[in-house]
XYZ file of C-alpha atoms in Angstrom:
737
model
C 45.519 -174.719 63.487
C 45.427 -173.174 60.258
C 42.596 -171.814 58.238
C 41.570 -173.938 55.045
C 41.660 -171.834 51.763
C 39.149 -169.372 51.237
C 36.738 -170.677 48.909
C 34.410 -167.841 49.218
C 31.016 -167.034 50.742
C 28.139 -169.465 51.230
C 24.871 -168.133 50.831
C 22.864 -167.734 54.009
C 19.716 -166.062 55.714
C 20.404 -162.099 55.942
C 19.370 -162.474 59.507
C 22.659 -164.633 60.496
C 25.450 -162.179 58.921
C 25.289 -160.341 55.815
C 28.161 -160.951 52.909
C 29.171 -157.493 53.407
C 29.966 -158.055 57.285
C 31.535 -161.411 56.238
C 34.332 -159.754 53.962
C 35.146 -157.072 56.506
C 36.203 -159.498 58.815
C 37.897 -161.642 56.552
C 39.587 -158.332 55.012
C 40.266 -157.006 58.296
C 38.329 -153.702 57.735
C 35.332 -154.334 60.017
C 35.262 -151.502 62.621
C 32.927 -152.707 64.828
C 33.309 -156.299 65.613
C 30.802 -156.234 68.585
C 28.077 -155.037 66.149
C 28.162 -158.590 64.521
C 30.343 -161.014 66.667
C 29.124 -162.736 69.803
C 25.517 -162.995 71.014
C 22.718 -160.733 69.700
C 19.080 -160.716 70.131
C 16.980 -160.379 67.003
C 13.398 -160.195 67.836
C 12.991 -162.979 70.236
C 15.982 -164.973 68.850
C 19.060 -165.005 69.632
C 22.100 -165.391 67.165
C 25.542 -166.363 68.134
C 28.191 -165.792 65.732
C 32.024 -166.208 65.564
C 35.352 -166.306 63.734
C 37.343 -169.461 64.609
C 39.850 -170.048 61.813
C 40.463 -173.809 61.327
C 37.066 -174.883 62.317
C 35.072 -177.129 60.448
C 32.437 -177.409 62.890
C 31.178 -175.352 65.702
C 28.669 -176.021 68.620
C 27.751 -173.397 70.826
C 27.592 -174.018 74.649
C 26.891 -172.440 78.069
C 29.907 -171.528 80.324
C 28.900 -174.683 82.233
C 29.552 -176.690 78.804
C 25.522 -177.442 77.913
C 25.144 -177.249 74.344
C 23.076 -174.688 73.065
C 23.089 -174.908 69.219
C 24.922 -175.915 66.418
C 26.494 -173.081 64.188
C 26.312 -172.764 60.540
C 29.550 -172.412 58.536
C 29.002 -169.053 56.499
C 32.637 -169.192 55.092
C 35.062 -171.919 55.300
C 37.901 -169.242 56.604
C 36.226 -169.773 59.951
C 32.821 -167.431 60.288
C 29.814 -169.342 61.974
C 26.476 -168.206 62.906
C 23.167 -169.603 63.955
C 20.316 -169.503 66.304
C 20.914 -170.831 69.860
C 18.687 -171.508 73.031
C 19.288 -169.032 75.438
C 16.932 -166.529 77.414
C 19.023 -163.860 77.889
C 22.293 -161.887 76.577
C 25.000 -163.760 78.408
C 28.760 -165.039 77.848
C 29.033 -168.057 76.149
C 31.652 -170.657 74.774
C 32.353 -172.401 71.576
C 33.420 -176.274 70.860
C 35.117 -176.213 67.843
C 35.860 -179.324 65.502
C 38.088 -180.099 62.779
C 39.971 -183.490 61.550
C 42.593 -182.814 64.138
C 40.587 -182.789 67.213
C 38.486 -180.343 68.947
C 39.085 -177.407 71.264
C 36.918 -174.845 73.454
C 36.802 -171.315 72.856
C 35.290 -168.667 75.491
C 33.262 -165.946 73.242
C 35.079 -162.360 74.106
C 32.311 -161.123 72.215
C 29.667 -162.112 74.259
C 30.804 -160.037 77.097
C 30.148 -156.411 77.979
C 32.677 -153.634 78.343
C 34.586 -153.592 81.515
C 35.218 -149.506 81.548
C 32.285 -147.650 83.027
C 30.925 -144.114 82.387
C 32.797 -142.708 85.272
C 36.080 -143.729 83.973
C 34.998 -141.965 80.556
C 34.207 -138.793 82.329
C 37.716 -138.342 84.264
C 39.376 -139.772 81.091
C 37.704 -136.818 79.157
C 38.412 -134.354 82.028
C 41.934 -135.564 81.800
C 41.872 -135.989 85.764
C 41.943 -139.893 86.103
C 44.664 -140.725 88.431
C 44.079 -144.358 88.138
C 44.842 -145.107 84.494
C 47.273 -147.568 85.260
C 44.688 -149.645 86.527
C 42.354 -149.409 84.088
C 44.628 -148.684 80.646
C 46.952 -151.612 79.487
C 46.601 -155.462 79.910
C 45.145 -156.687 83.469
C 44.308 -160.113 84.725
C 40.636 -159.897 85.896
C 37.647 -162.450 86.339
C 34.621 -161.127 84.568
C 31.291 -162.903 84.611
C 33.069 -165.460 86.825
C 35.879 -166.108 84.173
C 39.525 -165.553 84.313
C 41.358 -163.597 81.676
C 42.766 -160.506 80.629
C 41.327 -157.009 79.765
C 43.148 -155.027 77.384
C 42.398 -151.219 76.690
C 44.537 -148.800 74.597
C 43.870 -145.233 73.669
C 44.119 -144.684 69.844
C 41.059 -141.817 69.113
C 41.763 -141.901 65.298
C 41.930 -145.624 64.376
C 39.561 -147.265 62.172
C 40.303 -150.514 63.992
C 42.684 -151.870 66.855
C 43.176 -155.477 67.740
C 44.968 -157.406 70.164
C 47.420 -159.860 68.638
C 49.579 -162.109 70.365
C 51.075 -165.792 70.655
C 47.678 -166.712 71.711
C 45.824 -165.804 68.582
C 48.594 -166.515 66.191
C 48.966 -162.327 65.579
C 45.925 -162.335 63.575
C 44.350 -159.012 63.943
C 41.256 -160.461 62.507
C 40.428 -162.374 65.644
C 40.581 -160.529 68.764
C 39.283 -156.592 67.500
C 38.290 -154.161 70.051
C 35.416 -152.218 71.153
C 35.784 -148.595 70.643
C 34.648 -146.093 73.362
C 33.687 -143.184 71.014
C 33.603 -140.693 73.892
C 37.329 -141.240 74.816
C 39.016 -142.741 71.845
C 39.728 -145.800 73.987
C 39.570 -149.374 72.654
C 39.128 -152.392 74.697
C 38.358 -155.854 74.935
C 38.315 -158.786 77.464
C 40.057 -162.273 76.484
C 38.821 -165.132 78.534
C 41.472 -167.578 79.337
C 44.724 -165.414 78.617
C 46.986 -166.006 81.585
C 50.402 -164.262 82.545
C 53.511 -164.557 80.326
C 51.885 -163.976 76.715
C 53.827 -161.764 74.310
C 51.023 -159.348 72.815
C 50.860 -155.879 70.606
C 48.078 -154.022 69.189
C 47.499 -154.088 65.446
C 45.936 -150.443 64.592
C 44.261 -149.707 61.324
C 44.966 -146.134 60.666
C 42.348 -143.413 59.579
C 43.323 -144.216 55.817
C 43.032 -147.667 56.345
C 46.466 -148.387 56.268
C 47.499 -151.115 58.477
C 50.271 -149.753 61.026
C 53.411 -151.366 62.426
C 52.164 -153.384 65.172
C 52.740 -151.104 68.604
C 53.797 -151.831 71.985
C 51.229 -151.193 74.557
C 52.022 -147.693 76.328
C 50.680 -148.834 79.394
C 52.458 -152.472 79.547
C 53.901 -153.207 83.047
C 56.404 -155.663 81.482
C 58.179 -156.187 78.160
C 60.262 -158.618 76.137
C 63.862 -158.503 76.602
C 65.545 -156.855 73.712
C 66.054 -157.278 70.888
C 62.232 -158.630 71.019
C 60.018 -155.613 71.691
C 56.746 -157.103 72.438
C 54.583 -156.276 75.608
C 53.881 -158.936 78.136
C 50.790 -159.977 80.397
C 51.596 -160.023 83.882
C 49.962 -160.266 86.936
C 49.901 -157.635 89.761
C 53.323 -156.803 91.701
C 53.432 -159.957 93.931
C 55.288 -158.050 96.924
C 54.773 -158.576 100.891
C 56.125 -154.960 101.200
C 58.394 -154.667 104.748
C 58.812 -150.754 104.627
C 56.242 -148.781 106.551
C 58.669 -147.456 108.966
C 60.895 -146.185 106.077
C 57.984 -144.359 104.277
C 56.675 -143.146 107.558
C 59.906 -141.292 108.037
C 60.096 -139.798 104.963
C 56.528 -138.782 104.783
C 56.927 -136.921 108.319
C 60.059 -134.966 107.860
C 61.342 -131.887 105.851
C 63.676 -133.621 103.359
C 65.599 -130.531 102.988
C 66.692 -131.026 106.735
C 67.665 -134.671 106.207
C 71.049 -135.939 105.186
C 70.704 -136.996 101.562
C 73.660 -138.808 99.755
C 72.918 -140.453 96.644
C 74.879 -142.782 94.719
C 73.746 -142.807 90.995
C 73.909 -146.253 89.389
C 73.508 -147.819 86.068
C 72.617 -151.111 86.645
C 73.804 -152.614 83.381
C 77.487 -151.862 84.401
C 77.752 -151.469 88.232
C 78.827 -155.086 88.230
C 78.396 -158.175 85.952
C 78.353 -161.533 86.657
C 81.250 -163.884 85.475
C 79.829 -164.422 82.282
C 79.605 -160.837 81.681
C 75.697 -160.790 81.522
C 73.755 -158.523 83.514
C 73.183 -159.142 87.112
C 69.628 -159.960 87.963
C 67.437 -157.597 90.595
C 67.948 -160.298 93.278
C 71.611 -160.332 92.484
C 72.032 -156.723 92.674
C 70.039 -156.564 95.879
C 72.730 -159.138 97.199
C 75.824 -156.936 96.277
C 74.420 -153.243 95.644
C 72.584 -152.998 98.831
C 75.024 -153.879 101.749
C 77.716 -151.979 99.523
C 75.515 -148.645 99.674
C 75.081 -149.643 103.406
C 78.672 -149.927 104.192
C 79.267 -146.663 102.217
C 76.874 -144.735 104.085
C 74.571 -143.339 101.005
C 71.167 -142.685 101.992
C 69.935 -143.015 98.352
C 70.273 -145.176 95.146
C 69.724 -143.132 91.996
C 69.042 -145.440 88.881
C 69.625 -144.366 85.348
C 66.410 -144.867 83.486
C 65.118 -148.621 84.022
C 61.783 -148.393 82.428
C 62.080 -150.421 79.257
C 64.109 -149.206 76.223
C 65.406 -150.715 73.056
C 68.875 -149.697 72.743
C 71.938 -150.366 75.499
C 73.706 -147.370 74.661
C 70.764 -144.814 75.292
C 71.512 -145.995 79.003
C 67.385 -145.899 79.370
C 66.888 -142.380 77.915
C 64.995 -143.104 74.994
C 62.303 -145.270 76.517
C 59.685 -147.249 74.554
C 58.092 -148.747 77.681
C 57.688 -145.970 80.929
C 55.570 -148.487 82.926
C 57.353 -151.835 82.176
C 60.904 -152.093 84.407
C 63.381 -153.428 81.888
C 63.429 -157.167 81.333
C 67.186 -156.776 81.023
C 67.168 -157.436 85.048
C 64.304 -159.842 85.298
C 60.498 -159.560 86.197
C 58.790 -156.707 87.593
C 58.434 -158.749 91.020
C 62.435 -158.521 91.172
C 62.643 -154.695 90.947
C 59.946 -154.434 93.801
C 62.204 -157.047 95.670
C 64.896 -154.756 95.397
C 63.197 -151.565 96.612
C 61.929 -153.733 99.766
C 65.258 -154.720 100.726
C 66.651 -151.342 100.051
C 63.942 -149.878 102.513
C 64.538 -152.279 105.104
C 67.947 -151.243 105.853
C 66.941 -147.642 105.370
C 68.124 -146.812 101.673
C 65.736 -144.810 99.338
C 65.493 -145.738 95.539
C 65.443 -142.535 93.065
C 64.390 -143.319 89.230
C 65.424 -141.244 86.783
C 62.305 -140.294 84.866
C 62.223 -139.047 81.320
C 59.039 -136.879 80.526
C 60.553 -134.847 77.929
C 60.928 -137.170 74.614
C 60.543 -140.315 72.991
C 61.999 -142.347 70.520
C 60.421 -142.952 67.391
C 61.210 -146.772 66.935
C 57.989 -148.306 65.153
C 56.857 -150.306 67.965
C 56.461 -146.998 70.411
C 54.513 -143.901 70.538
C 55.310 -142.213 67.580
C 52.296 -141.889 65.244
C 50.617 -144.086 67.492
C 47.367 -144.716 65.578
C 48.596 -143.015 62.350
C 48.696 -139.622 63.713
C 50.594 -137.356 65.764
C 48.765 -138.650 68.999
C 51.728 -138.342 71.788
C 53.858 -135.830 70.239
C 52.872 -132.679 67.849
C 52.347 -132.711 64.489
C 54.815 -129.609 63.923
C 57.987 -130.869 64.001
C 59.250 -126.979 65.623
C 57.279 -128.183 68.331
C 57.204 -132.315 67.960
C 60.742 -133.187 67.181
C 63.803 -132.723 69.259
C 67.148 -132.269 67.104
C 69.667 -133.267 69.994
C 68.349 -136.560 70.221
C 66.454 -137.262 67.053
C 63.500 -138.031 69.400
C 59.804 -137.074 69.712
C 58.589 -134.229 72.062
C 55.475 -135.157 74.053
C 52.496 -132.829 73.261
C 51.822 -130.956 76.772
C 49.118 -129.139 75.863
C 46.951 -132.407 75.226
C 44.985 -133.849 78.632
C 45.571 -137.235 77.487
C 49.428 -137.122 77.447
C 49.340 -135.067 80.332
C 47.356 -138.267 82.249
C 49.967 -140.633 80.620
C 52.681 -139.048 82.261
C 51.138 -137.870 85.598
C 49.914 -141.210 86.039
C 53.559 -142.762 85.049
C 54.817 -140.576 87.852
C 52.250 -141.958 90.219
C 52.493 -145.407 89.176
C 56.267 -145.927 90.303
C 55.528 -144.319 93.821
C 52.479 -146.591 94.303
C 53.220 -149.794 92.680
C 57.358 -149.955 93.266
C 57.172 -147.342 96.561
C 59.742 -145.401 94.817
C 61.339 -142.557 97.105
C 61.895 -140.019 94.163
C 62.192 -139.204 90.581
C 64.899 -137.381 89.062
C 63.035 -135.752 86.067
C 65.466 -135.376 83.213
C 66.280 -132.920 80.629
C 63.613 -130.182 82.306
C 65.309 -127.389 80.637
C 64.458 -128.891 77.332
C 60.707 -128.912 78.098
C 60.401 -125.219 79.763
C 61.814 -123.560 76.653
C 60.181 -123.785 73.130
C 63.331 -122.456 71.662
C 65.827 -125.247 73.406
C 68.743 -126.282 70.879
C 66.865 -124.474 68.008
C 67.665 -121.674 65.888
C 65.497 -118.584 64.983
C 62.436 -119.801 62.707
C 62.689 -123.371 64.141
C 60.477 -122.947 66.941
C 57.024 -121.646 67.340
C 56.156 -119.017 70.265
C 53.722 -119.295 72.697
C 50.310 -117.339 72.704
C 52.220 -114.571 74.406
C 55.278 -114.254 71.878
C 57.693 -115.839 74.407
C 59.971 -118.670 74.217
C 58.671 -120.268 77.599
C 56.788 -123.797 76.878
C 53.993 -122.726 79.288
C 52.049 -126.263 78.359
C 55.187 -127.843 79.949
C 54.961 -125.559 82.894
C 51.451 -126.497 83.581
C 52.524 -130.266 83.065
C 55.128 -130.157 85.770
C 53.279 -128.088 88.368
C 50.541 -130.681 88.150
C 52.729 -133.450 88.253
C 54.542 -132.089 91.217
C 51.251 -131.199 92.669
C 49.852 -134.780 92.440
C 52.718 -136.788 93.317
C 53.487 -134.988 96.899
C 49.514 -134.989 97.318
C 49.723 -138.677 96.825
C 52.968 -139.653 98.526
C 54.136 -137.087 100.988
C 57.367 -138.479 101.404
C 58.674 -138.645 97.905
C 61.410 -136.477 96.537
C 61.006 -135.082 92.863
C 64.477 -133.681 91.625
C 64.751 -131.284 88.750
C 67.615 -131.597 86.035
C 67.394 -127.916 85.183
C 70.539 -126.319 83.824
C 69.111 -122.526 83.410
C 68.350 -119.837 85.539
C 64.668 -120.606 85.525
C 63.025 -119.162 88.822
C 61.305 -121.160 91.381
C 62.026 -124.778 90.472
C 62.000 -125.961 93.487
C 59.495 -123.631 95.135
C 55.776 -124.573 96.022
C 53.351 -124.618 92.955
C 51.241 -122.240 95.272
C 54.040 -119.914 95.580
C 54.188 -120.090 91.581
C 56.892 -122.501 91.465
C 57.295 -125.616 89.503
C 56.941 -127.695 92.672
C 60.104 -129.900 92.578
C 61.664 -130.543 95.861
C 65.256 -130.450 94.810
C 67.015 -129.123 91.670
C 70.359 -130.168 90.598
C 73.314 -127.490 90.945
C 74.830 -127.533 87.429
C 76.695 -124.667 88.081
C 78.372 -125.801 90.763
C 79.509 -128.905 89.012
C 80.721 -126.852 86.122
C 82.776 -124.288 87.899
C 84.368 -126.356 90.696
C 85.302 -128.900 87.958
C 86.665 -126.075 85.785
C 88.625 -124.973 88.985
C 90.202 -128.475 89.963
C 91.423 -128.997 86.079
C 93.667 -126.056 86.411
C 97.197 -126.281 87.579
C 97.344 -124.995 91.541
C 99.703 -122.004 90.481
C 96.732 -120.625 88.589
C 93.984 -121.263 90.528
C 94.405 -117.853 92.174
C 93.461 -116.353 89.076
C 90.151 -118.181 89.256
C 89.144 -118.100 92.533
C 85.412 -116.882 91.928
C 84.952 -120.337 90.422
C 84.497 -121.768 93.821
C 82.629 -118.612 95.391
C 80.292 -117.391 92.972
C 78.117 -120.292 93.768
C 77.319 -119.219 97.331
C 75.656 -115.876 95.665
C 72.899 -118.253 94.426
C 73.453 -121.329 96.667
C 70.163 -120.775 98.699
C 67.854 -119.598 95.897
C 66.808 -123.419 95.208
C 66.975 -126.676 97.124
C 70.082 -127.736 95.508
C 71.399 -131.389 95.053
C 75.268 -131.110 94.046
C 75.711 -133.711 91.373
C 78.702 -135.334 90.121
C 76.782 -137.370 87.214
C 77.503 -139.622 84.786
C 77.216 -136.650 82.389
C 80.515 -135.576 83.726
C 82.558 -138.911 83.126
C 81.416 -139.943 79.246
C 81.714 -138.656 75.755
C 85.249 -138.036 76.197
C 85.170 -135.864 79.176
C 87.140 -138.603 81.178
C 86.891 -139.595 85.136
C 86.821 -137.559 87.665
C 90.595 -138.399 88.957
C 91.647 -138.190 85.220
C 90.067 -134.324 85.174
C 92.093 -133.297 88.246
C 95.480 -131.123 87.334
C 98.957 -132.558 88.261
C 100.832 -135.882 88.609
C 99.448 -138.840 90.134
C 99.942 -137.830 93.515
C 98.320 -134.824 93.054
C 95.414 -135.948 91.349
C 94.380 -138.074 94.060
C 95.071 -135.046 96.394
C 93.083 -132.674 94.569
C 90.235 -135.250 94.271
C 89.928 -136.181 97.794
C 90.002 -132.552 98.843
C 87.334 -131.803 96.320
C 85.364 -134.339 97.901
C 85.750 -132.897 101.362
C 84.938 -129.390 99.834
C 81.980 -130.856 98.236
C 80.442 -132.893 101.615
C 81.054 -129.441 103.350
C 79.429 -127.392 100.929
C 75.817 -126.691 101.372
C 73.177 -128.844 99.330
C 72.603 -132.709 98.994
C 75.230 -134.778 97.402
C 75.081 -137.140 94.400
C 78.096 -139.276 93.013
C 78.182 -141.404 90.117
C 79.116 -144.892 90.665
C 82.805 -145.569 90.246
C 84.058 -141.984 91.441
C 83.843 -143.109 94.844
C 87.131 -145.001 94.300
C 88.484 -142.860 91.198
C 88.059 -145.177 88.637
C 90.373 -144.012 85.722
C 88.720 -144.985 82.771
C 85.469 -142.945 81.653
C 82.214 -144.900 81.898
C 81.258 -147.489 79.796
C 77.744 -149.005 79.869
C 79.075 -151.934 77.825
C 81.188 -153.304 80.871
C 81.651 -153.432 84.849
C 83.417 -151.011 86.954
C 87.083 -151.370 87.212
C 86.711 -152.996 90.701
C 90.232 -154.749 90.735
C 91.338 -150.656 91.714
C 90.359 -151.398 95.202
C 93.396 -153.525 95.490
C 95.679 -150.486 95.195
C 95.885 -148.133 98.083
C 95.188 -144.809 96.512
C 92.041 -146.101 95.310
C 90.958 -147.961 98.515
C 91.774 -144.906 100.278
C 89.272 -142.770 98.022
C 86.654 -145.205 98.717
C 87.056 -145.140 102.704
C 87.137 -141.287 102.532
C 83.852 -141.183 100.550
C 82.586 -143.808 103.297
C 83.456 -141.591 105.971
C 82.450 -138.123 104.625
C 79.200 -139.953 104.151
C 78.864 -141.206 107.759
C 80.244 -137.338 108.949
C 77.788 -135.640 106.895
C 74.720 -138.050 108.484
C 75.859 -138.009 112.162
C 76.794 -134.159 112.056
C 73.588 -132.311 111.500
C 75.227 -129.067 111.227
C 76.407 -130.424 107.875
C 72.928 -131.182 106.479
C 70.236 -129.625 108.466
C 70.580 -126.256 107.003
C 71.670 -127.374 103.400
C 69.201 -125.020 101.931
C 68.878 -122.233 104.017
C 71.117 -119.366 104.127
C 71.487 -119.190 108.187
C 73.389 -122.819 107.868
C 76.291 -121.136 106.260
C 78.920 -118.634 107.039
C 81.960 -117.462 105.304
C 85.176 -117.638 107.482
C 87.779 -117.345 104.530
C 86.448 -116.132 101.043
C 89.076 -114.123 99.460
C 92.344 -115.754 100.017
C 92.933 -116.314 96.313
C 96.533 -115.833 96.690
C 96.937 -119.142 98.947
C 93.620 -120.786 97.199
C 92.320 -121.498 100.682
C 88.585 -121.444 101.823
C 86.846 -121.770 104.907
C 83.569 -121.664 106.217
C 80.932 -122.422 109.184
C 78.263 -125.194 109.033
C 75.585 -124.551 111.445
C 72.390 -125.555 112.652
C 69.990 -124.529 115.647
C 71.109 -126.469 118.731
C 74.141 -128.313 117.003
C 77.938 -127.753 117.406
C 79.408 -125.871 114.519
C 81.736 -127.437 112.104
C 84.402 -125.242 110.054
C 85.256 -126.519 106.779
C 88.865 -125.498 105.653
C 90.143 -126.185 102.168
C 93.692 -125.572 100.833
C 93.578 -125.967 97.245
C 97.429 -125.610 96.328
C 100.093 -128.644 97.108
C 101.594 -126.037 99.616
C 102.136 -127.125 103.023
C 101.067 -124.298 105.468
C 101.805 -124.105 109.292
C 100.275 -121.539 111.574
C 97.465 -120.429 109.243
C 95.344 -118.117 110.722
C 91.436 -119.318 110.466
C 88.813 -117.072 112.418
C 86.380 -119.080 114.218
C 83.266 -118.082 116.098
C 83.845 -119.584 119.568
C 87.288 -119.976 121.372
C 88.281 -123.124 122.984
C 89.235 -126.736 121.331
C 88.035 -127.754 118.016
C 88.655 -131.302 117.089
C 89.546 -132.657 113.696
C 86.790 -134.999 112.806
C 88.043 -135.180 109.159
C 91.229 -134.673 107.062
C 91.573 -135.847 103.655
C 95.274 -135.818 103.846
C 94.851 -138.816 106.378
C 97.282 -141.909 105.739
C 94.243 -143.906 105.657
C 92.892 -142.073 102.617
C 96.281 -142.156 100.750
C 97.429 -138.960 101.914
C 100.606 -137.711 103.387
C 99.557 -137.610 106.812
C 99.966 -134.169 107.677
C 97.590 -132.587 109.968
C 96.615 -131.197 113.400
C 97.271 -133.745 115.905
C 93.413 -134.003 116.320
C 92.523 -130.822 117.432
C 93.392 -127.036 117.011
C 93.057 -124.037 119.816
C 90.998 -121.139 119.136
C 91.824 -118.010 120.909
C 90.607 -114.740 121.725
C 92.689 -111.913 120.718
C 92.744 -108.468 122.556
C 90.690 -106.862 119.654
C 87.816 -109.504 120.024
C 88.726 -111.568 117.081
C 88.875 -115.259 117.744
C 91.411 -117.483 115.317
C 93.206 -120.771 115.389
C 96.442 -121.212 114.056
C 96.232 -124.335 112.120
C 98.324 -126.583 109.976
C 96.902 -126.826 106.152
C 98.193 -129.996 104.863
C 98.822 -129.562 101.089
C 95.782 -130.135 98.853
C 93.365 -131.086 101.603
C 90.334 -130.449 103.063
C 89.678 -130.246 107.018
C 86.445 -130.283 109.104
C 86.831 -129.104 112.627
C 83.916 -129.610 115.141
C 83.672 -127.327 118.377
C 84.520 -129.498 121.466
C 82.254 -128.372 123.946
């Protein structure tokens, strides 16, 4: 319905509604609509007031439909008021009529608040751990009436309204109630169902109407390019993952085989038309693939809602909403449940370091620097043109910590890989002298971010003992993966960026030059056990002109494949958990692009299929052999056998675990075939060759040791085995006893 032309205010008794209030409502500047609209007691009378654009006549009724009074029209734009026959304050409804017909509206202003004093207390304290159930839009029944409760934090706003396709995006209709102690605005809207688009219309402190804002706690969003939030019900998923969650909650993840497949959900595969796969389609394809390949976890690049595809999700505008690109939130829950039923964990790439400045997002949310710092030296990130969260504000910390808890609780996620931790820890990150503000002690450490990370990890591990939190931290900040009570940041694991950088640099060199850079491959063992490390070959290494992993390798095509196979064997035998970005398991030639599917047709070629088989077998060997994973994070699980043969570019070490047969890992990083190469071993006897990256099935030359070598004890007490070293290859030998 459209309102008739505004013909001015009709003179009415002052006890119905003052002219100033009428003008304020119509001009969208009434700061406290609950004080005037709805049902009010005036002495022994009860007055009902409403704003119903398009109505010519209005009758007040009980919720059961009993007429309790006709209201007078105070303004032709749709303002009505009148005395009604009730004995107490209660929810009521209105029957509105005009020339086109009649309709019924339940009065949202006749309902009391939903949030309570305990919510206010914990929100003010910054310790509310159920904000995701309180803020945002949630279906509920209030006084027996179904609808949605909306709540949003905007402490400096003069007015906040819910607008959507249910009220013609008119900010005058559903202005919200302010809870002054917390700065949270709330309203219950009867009759609203799931599937409606909505935003918040906010009037700033100076009276300016801001661009419409998406809900920071929205659990569902529109599909881009639209960017409104969507009303949605609770996750409707029958979880069948008790055994999976119990396993991880009762084991030490540091001693489990963890091999992570990093995936960009929009480009792993696409359907025949080139569109994104839905979560259900991804489940049908990706889960069986990861089971066959032997990965223990899938790690998704950010999937919380984001506006711009080429950002890969790292500039999110909806931390609580799985992106609409792949379907509804329930679809993502089904995907996670499907993974858990076959023993695969799901890790979310999480971005609490910064957020984009899109008009509908968090930037200047209520007209002030609310989620970010006011000072650009603290609140603006020069690398990404984004805003930095104000980690010193309790409400911002609660927003982020609740988000970490939300994904674990509502979607049963197994882990969070926290992006850009280094940018959070250092106040001078990517800044020149004079472009940053020192901390209270004059240093460059962001003490507020440290406290945030410690609190987040403590809260998450307390609520979900089986979760993994993994820091992408590229500096030497101490104790990233140490417990908070021991002075650490509290992460479960840290990405080993040094391993990735040094080893890829080494493999890019021609083999003849590698002897001069031997330390690139040995230096990492000096710090390998200072943190609980994940060895990442991530998306960051195959974008922005860096080329794919196979393209980085030195030599002709044969050598490139052999180098990469040897490198994977080296990495899977090296201490630390494993991560491999999609497409690298079959040696995709092209640099990754988010705009298209991986080049799956390459699997028709033996060298690419051989690489895939190798990664599958490496995962299988890593999972089956406790010596390769049970002491990934402890020095007593590693022992050098050959560390200094730089002339031959050979490396050998022992992986071991209590009660397990040791495994020797030997790598030859030159194309020279060597026979009778002496490798020291701890025990004499037969050592089985359990993996050889040069095997013909992987596309290699087929050189090897016929399945086993013999370790013999010499007169001087040394034990060695004379083995054949295939060119550019890694061998794994297990004591056969």
